[in-house]
Short mmCIF file of C-alpha atoms and ligand atoms in Angstrom, two decimals:
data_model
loop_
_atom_site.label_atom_id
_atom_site.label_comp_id
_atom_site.label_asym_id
_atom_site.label_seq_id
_atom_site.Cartn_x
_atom_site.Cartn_y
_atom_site.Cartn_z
CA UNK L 1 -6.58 51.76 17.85
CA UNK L 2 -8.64 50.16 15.10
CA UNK L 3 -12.01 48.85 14.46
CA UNK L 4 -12.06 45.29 13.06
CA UNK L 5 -14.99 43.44 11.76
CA UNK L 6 -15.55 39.73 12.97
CA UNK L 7 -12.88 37.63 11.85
CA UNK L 8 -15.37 34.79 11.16
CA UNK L 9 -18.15 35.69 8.80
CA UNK L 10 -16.91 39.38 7.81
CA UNK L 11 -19.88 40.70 9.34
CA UNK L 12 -20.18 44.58 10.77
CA UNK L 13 -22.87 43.59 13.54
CA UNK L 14 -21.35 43.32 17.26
CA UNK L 15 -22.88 44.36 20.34
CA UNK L 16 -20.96 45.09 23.46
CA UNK L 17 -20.79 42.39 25.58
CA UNK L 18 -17.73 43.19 28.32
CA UNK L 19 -16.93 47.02 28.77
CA UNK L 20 -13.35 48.46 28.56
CA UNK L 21 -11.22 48.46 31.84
CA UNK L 22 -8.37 50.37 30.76
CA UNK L 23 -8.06 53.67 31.01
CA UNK L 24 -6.69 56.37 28.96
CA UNK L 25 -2.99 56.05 28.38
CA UNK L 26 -2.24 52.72 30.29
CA UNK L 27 -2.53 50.39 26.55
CA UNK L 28 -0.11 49.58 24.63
CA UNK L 29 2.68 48.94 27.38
CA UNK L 30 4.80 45.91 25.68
CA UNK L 31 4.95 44.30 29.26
CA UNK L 32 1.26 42.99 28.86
CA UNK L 33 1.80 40.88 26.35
CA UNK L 34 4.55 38.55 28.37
CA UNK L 35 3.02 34.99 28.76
CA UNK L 36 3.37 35.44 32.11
CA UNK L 37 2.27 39.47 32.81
CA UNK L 38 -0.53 39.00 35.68
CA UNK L 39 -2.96 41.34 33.59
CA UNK L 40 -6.27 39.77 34.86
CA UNK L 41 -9.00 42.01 34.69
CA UNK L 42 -7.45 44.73 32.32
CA UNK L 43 -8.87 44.73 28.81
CA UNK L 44 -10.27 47.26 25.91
CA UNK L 45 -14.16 46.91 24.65
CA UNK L 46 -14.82 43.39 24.17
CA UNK L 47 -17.74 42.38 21.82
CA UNK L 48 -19.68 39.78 20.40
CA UNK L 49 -20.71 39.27 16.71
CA UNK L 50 -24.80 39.27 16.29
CA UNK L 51 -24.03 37.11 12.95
CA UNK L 52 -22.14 34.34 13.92
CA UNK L 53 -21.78 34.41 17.66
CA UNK L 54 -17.60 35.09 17.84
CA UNK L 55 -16.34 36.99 20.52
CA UNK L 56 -13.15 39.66 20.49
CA UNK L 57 -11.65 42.64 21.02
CA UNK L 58 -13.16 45.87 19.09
CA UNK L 59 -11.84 48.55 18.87
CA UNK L 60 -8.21 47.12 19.44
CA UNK L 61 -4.38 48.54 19.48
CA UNK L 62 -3.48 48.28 15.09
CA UNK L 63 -2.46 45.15 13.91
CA UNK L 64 1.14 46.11 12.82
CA UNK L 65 1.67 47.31 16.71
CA UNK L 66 0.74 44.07 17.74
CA UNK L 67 3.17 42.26 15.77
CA UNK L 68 5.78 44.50 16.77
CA UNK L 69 4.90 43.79 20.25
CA UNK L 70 4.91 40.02 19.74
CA UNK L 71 8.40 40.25 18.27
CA UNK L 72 10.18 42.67 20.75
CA UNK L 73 9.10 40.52 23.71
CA UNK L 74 11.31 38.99 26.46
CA UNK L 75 10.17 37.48 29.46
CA UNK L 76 13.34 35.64 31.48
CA UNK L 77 10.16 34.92 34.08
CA UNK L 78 8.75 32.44 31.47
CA UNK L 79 12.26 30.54 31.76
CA UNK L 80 11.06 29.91 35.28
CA UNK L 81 7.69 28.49 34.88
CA UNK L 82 9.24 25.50 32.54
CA UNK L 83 9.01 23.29 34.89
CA UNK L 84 4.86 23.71 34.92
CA UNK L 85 4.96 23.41 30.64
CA UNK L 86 7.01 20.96 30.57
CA UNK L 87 4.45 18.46 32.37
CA UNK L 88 1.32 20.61 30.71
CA UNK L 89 2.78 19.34 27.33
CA UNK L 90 3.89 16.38 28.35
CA UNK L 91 0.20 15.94 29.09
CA UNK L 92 -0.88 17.21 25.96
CA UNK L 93 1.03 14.77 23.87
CA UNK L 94 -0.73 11.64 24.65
CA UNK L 95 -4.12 12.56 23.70
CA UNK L 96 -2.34 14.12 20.47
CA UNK L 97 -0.65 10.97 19.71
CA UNK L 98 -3.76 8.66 20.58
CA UNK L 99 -5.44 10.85 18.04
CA UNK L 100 -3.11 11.90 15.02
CA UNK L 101 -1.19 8.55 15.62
CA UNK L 102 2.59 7.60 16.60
CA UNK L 103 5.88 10.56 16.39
CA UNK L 104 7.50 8.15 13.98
CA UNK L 105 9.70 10.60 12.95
CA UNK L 106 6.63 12.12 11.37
CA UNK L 107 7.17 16.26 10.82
CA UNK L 108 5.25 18.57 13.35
CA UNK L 109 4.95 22.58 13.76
CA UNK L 110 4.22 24.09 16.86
CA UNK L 111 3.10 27.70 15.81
CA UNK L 112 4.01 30.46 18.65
CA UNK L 113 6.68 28.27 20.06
CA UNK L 114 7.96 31.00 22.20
CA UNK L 115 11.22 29.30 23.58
CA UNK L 116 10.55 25.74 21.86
CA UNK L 117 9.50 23.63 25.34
CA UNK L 118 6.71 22.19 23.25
CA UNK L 119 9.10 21.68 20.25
CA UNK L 120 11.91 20.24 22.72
CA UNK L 121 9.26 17.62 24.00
CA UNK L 122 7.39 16.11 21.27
CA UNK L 123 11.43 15.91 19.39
CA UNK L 124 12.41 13.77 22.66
CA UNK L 125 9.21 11.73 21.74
CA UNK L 126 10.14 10.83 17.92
CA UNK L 127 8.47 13.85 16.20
CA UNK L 128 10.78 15.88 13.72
CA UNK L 129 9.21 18.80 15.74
CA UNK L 130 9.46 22.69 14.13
CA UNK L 131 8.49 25.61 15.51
CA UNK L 132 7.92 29.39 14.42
CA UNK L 133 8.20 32.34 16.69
CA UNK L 134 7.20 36.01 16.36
CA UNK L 135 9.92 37.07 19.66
CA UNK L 136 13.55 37.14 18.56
CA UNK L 137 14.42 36.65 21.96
CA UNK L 138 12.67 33.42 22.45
CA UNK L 139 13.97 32.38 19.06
CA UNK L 140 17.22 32.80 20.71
CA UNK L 141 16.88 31.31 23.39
CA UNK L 142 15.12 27.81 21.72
CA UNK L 143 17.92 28.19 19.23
CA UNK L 144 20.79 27.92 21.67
CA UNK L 145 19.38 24.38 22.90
CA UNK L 146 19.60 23.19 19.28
CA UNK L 147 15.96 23.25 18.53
CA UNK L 148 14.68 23.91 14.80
CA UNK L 149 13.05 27.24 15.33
CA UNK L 150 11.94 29.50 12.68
CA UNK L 151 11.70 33.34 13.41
CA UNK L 152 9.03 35.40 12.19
CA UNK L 153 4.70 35.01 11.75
CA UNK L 154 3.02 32.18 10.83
CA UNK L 155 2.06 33.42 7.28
CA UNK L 156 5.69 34.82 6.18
CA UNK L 157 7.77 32.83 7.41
CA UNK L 158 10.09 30.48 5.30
CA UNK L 159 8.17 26.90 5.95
CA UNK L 160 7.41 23.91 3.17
CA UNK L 161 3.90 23.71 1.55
CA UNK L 162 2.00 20.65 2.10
CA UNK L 163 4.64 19.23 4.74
CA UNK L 164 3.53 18.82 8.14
CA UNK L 165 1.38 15.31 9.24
CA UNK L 166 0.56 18.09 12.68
CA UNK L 167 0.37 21.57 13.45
CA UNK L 168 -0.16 22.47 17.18
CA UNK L 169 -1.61 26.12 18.26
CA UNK L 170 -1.04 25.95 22.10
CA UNK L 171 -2.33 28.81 23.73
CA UNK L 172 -1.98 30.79 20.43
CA UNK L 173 -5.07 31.91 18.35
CA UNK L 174 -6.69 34.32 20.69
CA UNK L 175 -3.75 36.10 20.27
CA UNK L 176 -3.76 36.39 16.54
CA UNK L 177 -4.43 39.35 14.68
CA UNK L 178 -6.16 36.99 11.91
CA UNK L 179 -6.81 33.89 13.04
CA UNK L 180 -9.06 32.35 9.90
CA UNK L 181 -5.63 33.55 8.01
CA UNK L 182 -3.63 31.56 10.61
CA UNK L 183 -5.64 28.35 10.01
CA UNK L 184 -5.48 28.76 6.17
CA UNK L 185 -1.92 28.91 6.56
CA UNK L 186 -1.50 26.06 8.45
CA UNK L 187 -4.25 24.18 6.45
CA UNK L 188 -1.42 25.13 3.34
CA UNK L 189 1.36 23.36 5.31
CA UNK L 190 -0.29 20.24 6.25
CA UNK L 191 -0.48 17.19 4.13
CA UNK L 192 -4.06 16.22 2.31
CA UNK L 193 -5.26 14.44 5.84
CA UNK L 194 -2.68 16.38 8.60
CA UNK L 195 -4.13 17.43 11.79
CA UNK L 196 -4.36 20.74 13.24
CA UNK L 197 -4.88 20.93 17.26
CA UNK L 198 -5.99 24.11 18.87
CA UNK L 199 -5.51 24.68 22.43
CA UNK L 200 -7.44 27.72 23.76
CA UNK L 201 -10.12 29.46 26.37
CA UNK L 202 -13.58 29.13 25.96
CA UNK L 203 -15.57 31.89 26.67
CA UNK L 204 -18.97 29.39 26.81
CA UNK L 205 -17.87 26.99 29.10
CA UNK L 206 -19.78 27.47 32.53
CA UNK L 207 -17.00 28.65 34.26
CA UNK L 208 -16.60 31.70 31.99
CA UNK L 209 -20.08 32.14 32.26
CA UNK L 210 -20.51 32.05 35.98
CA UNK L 211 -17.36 33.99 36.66
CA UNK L 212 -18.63 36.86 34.01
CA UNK L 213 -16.86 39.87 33.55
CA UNK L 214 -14.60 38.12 36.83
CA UNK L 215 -13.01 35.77 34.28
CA UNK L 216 -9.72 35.74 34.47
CA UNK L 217 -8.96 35.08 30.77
CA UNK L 218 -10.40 38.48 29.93
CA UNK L 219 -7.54 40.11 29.61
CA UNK L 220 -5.67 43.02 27.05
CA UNK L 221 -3.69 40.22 25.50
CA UNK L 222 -6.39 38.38 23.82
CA UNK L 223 -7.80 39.48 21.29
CA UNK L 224 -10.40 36.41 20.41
CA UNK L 225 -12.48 34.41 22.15
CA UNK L 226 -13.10 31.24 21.04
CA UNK L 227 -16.20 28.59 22.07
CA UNK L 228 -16.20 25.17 20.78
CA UNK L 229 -19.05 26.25 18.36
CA UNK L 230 -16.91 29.41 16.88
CA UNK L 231 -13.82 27.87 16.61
CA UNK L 232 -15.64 24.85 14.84
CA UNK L 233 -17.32 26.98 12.38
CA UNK L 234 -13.92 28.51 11.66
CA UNK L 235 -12.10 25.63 11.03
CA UNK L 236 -14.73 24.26 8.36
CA UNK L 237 -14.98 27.80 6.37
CA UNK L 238 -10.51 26.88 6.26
CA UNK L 239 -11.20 23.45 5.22
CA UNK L 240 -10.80 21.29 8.42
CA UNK L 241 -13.21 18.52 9.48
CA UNK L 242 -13.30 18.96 13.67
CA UNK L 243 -12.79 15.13 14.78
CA UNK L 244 -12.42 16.22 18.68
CA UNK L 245 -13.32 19.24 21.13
CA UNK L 246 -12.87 18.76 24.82
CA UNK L 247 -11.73 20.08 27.91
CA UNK L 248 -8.36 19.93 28.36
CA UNK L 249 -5.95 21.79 31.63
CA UNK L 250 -2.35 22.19 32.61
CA UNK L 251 -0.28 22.27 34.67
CA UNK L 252 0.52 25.14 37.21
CA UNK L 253 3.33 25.15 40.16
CA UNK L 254 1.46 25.94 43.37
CA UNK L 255 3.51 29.12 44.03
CA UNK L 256 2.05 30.46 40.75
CA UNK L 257 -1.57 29.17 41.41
CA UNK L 258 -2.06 30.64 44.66
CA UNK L 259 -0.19 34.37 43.10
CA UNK L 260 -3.60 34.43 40.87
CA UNK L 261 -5.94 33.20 43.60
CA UNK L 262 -4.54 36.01 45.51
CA UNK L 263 -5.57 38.25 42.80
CA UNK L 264 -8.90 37.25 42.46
CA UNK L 265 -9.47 36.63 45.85
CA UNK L 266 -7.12 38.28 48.46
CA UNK L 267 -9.22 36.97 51.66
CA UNK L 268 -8.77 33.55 50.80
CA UNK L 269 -5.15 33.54 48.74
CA UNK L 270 -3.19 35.56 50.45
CA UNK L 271 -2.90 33.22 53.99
CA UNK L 272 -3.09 30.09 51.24
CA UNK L 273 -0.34 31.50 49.24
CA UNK L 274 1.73 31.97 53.04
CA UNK L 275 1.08 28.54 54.04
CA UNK L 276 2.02 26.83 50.79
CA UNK L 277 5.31 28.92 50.98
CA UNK L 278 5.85 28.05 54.87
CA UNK L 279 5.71 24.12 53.81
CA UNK L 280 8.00 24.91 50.59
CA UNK L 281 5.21 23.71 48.35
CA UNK L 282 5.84 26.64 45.74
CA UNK L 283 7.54 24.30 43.23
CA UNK L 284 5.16 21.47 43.48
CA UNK L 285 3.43 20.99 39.98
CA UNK L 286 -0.64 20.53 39.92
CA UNK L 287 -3.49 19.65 37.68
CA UNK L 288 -5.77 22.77 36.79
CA UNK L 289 -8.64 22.01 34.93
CA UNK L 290 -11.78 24.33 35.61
CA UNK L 291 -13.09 23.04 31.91
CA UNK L 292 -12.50 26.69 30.29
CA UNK L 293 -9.85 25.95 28.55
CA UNK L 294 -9.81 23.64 25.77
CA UNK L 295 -8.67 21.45 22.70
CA UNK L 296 -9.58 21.18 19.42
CA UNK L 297 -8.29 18.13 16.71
CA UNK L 298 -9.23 18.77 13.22
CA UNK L 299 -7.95 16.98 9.99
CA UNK L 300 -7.04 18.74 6.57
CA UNK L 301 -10.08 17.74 3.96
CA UNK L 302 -9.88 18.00 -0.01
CA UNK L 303 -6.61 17.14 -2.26
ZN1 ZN W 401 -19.51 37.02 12.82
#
């Protein structure tokens, strides 16, 4: 484990503000950080900078270790749940392109692509769409459908300066073992004017805040928590102006939906999660939105 300071102003000044649920010997199991592990409710210290307001994980597993993770990870479950990402993305591409303008063969990079369904999408759409992926595995697996996917982190890999017209964080950044270095980076590869969109949870919206130490986004796998005000403040110290910050869902198959309400709440999801198998409704895809999740637009300032 390792103590980090806040990733946003530098400062040494956090408070407690969620204790640790994990107990002695159960961290650092590789299987938690699958995009699709049900870890609700397991997490190390989580804290809350008195400077600047950011929330994360402190002490946390060492940096290198979670990169290590990130690339040794397979999960043939995600493969599964495509069907739910492909109409979350599909989703998330129309607000994109209402905001950063027409594909137009116009180059985008999707940063933690994982297998490339986000990639796969916006290149049906008219983007020349890139991605970059930490998990060799997934890497493989977007490779074998053809898709332009570059192994390796955000800040080493291979990728052209002062390229991209978008870069797209879905899901990503409160993963990140740096994520002011990840937007620098991507602030490098986009053109004077390119468009960075940030997909994440906020830990101020009123359901986090009602649901308390019960939210179900506190979990060992993040790292950072992100409000609109943080992740605003981090984007101008990289050199973004924020344009856009709004609630934004996705898409879950009922099957899956009713596994976490069973989680959370057993006396009500567990006969739900029955009946919706008993009509064969498991596959059906539905609109989540509980406004804790959400999206960020911001556009590259200076030459
Ligand atoms: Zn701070």
């Amino acid at each position: 484990m390792e103590h980090v300071r806040c990733n946003l102003c530098g400062a040494d000044d956090a408070v407690e503000r969620y204790p640790c649920t994990i107990q002695a010997g159960e961290a650092g199991d590789w299987r938690a950080f699958r995009c699709t592990h049900s870890g609700y409710g397991w997490h190390h210290t989580i804290v809350q900078c008195q400077q600047c307001g950011l929330v994360y994980t402190d002490p946390r597993p060492d940096g290198h270790d979670i990169v290590e993770t990130y690339q040794a990870v397979e999960d043939p479950l995600y493969l599964e749940e495509r069907e739910g990402r492909v109409l979350t993305f599909e989703h998330h591409l129309r607000p994109l392109e209402r905001i950063t303008g027409p594909p137009a063969g116009r180059p985008l990079l999707d940063v933690g692509c994982y297998t490339g369904v986000f990639v796969e999408i916006a290149g049906r759409r008219g983007w020349q769409a890139w991605g970059v992926e930490p998990s060799r595995w997934a890497v493989e697996q977007a490779q074998a459908r053809g898709l332009h996917v570059v192994q390796g982190m955000l800040e080493t890999a291979d990728l052209p300066v002062a390229y991209f017209d978008v870069v797209t964080l879905w899901d990503v950044i409160e993963h990140v073992i740096d994520p002011q270095g990840t937007l620098r980076q991507a602030h490098r590869l986009l053109k004077p004017g390119g468009w960075v969109v940030v997909h994440t949870i906020d830990i101020d919206s009123l359901f986090a805040r009602l649901m308390g130490g019960r939210w179900p986004w506190l979990m060992e796998m993040h790292i950072y928590y992100f409000s609109r005000h943080t992740l605003r403040m981090m984007l101008e110290r990289c050199g973004f102006g924020v344009r856009s910050a709004c609630p934004q869902g996705r898409y879950l198959r009922l099957g899956y939906l009713m596994s976490r309400v069973s989680a959370l709440a057993p006396l009500v999801g567990r006969p739900a999660e029955r009946l919706v198998t008993a009509l064969g409704l498991r596959g059906v895809a539905v609109p989540v939105n509980l406004g804790d999740l959400f999206t960020a637009y911001a556009q590259r300032e200076g030459p």
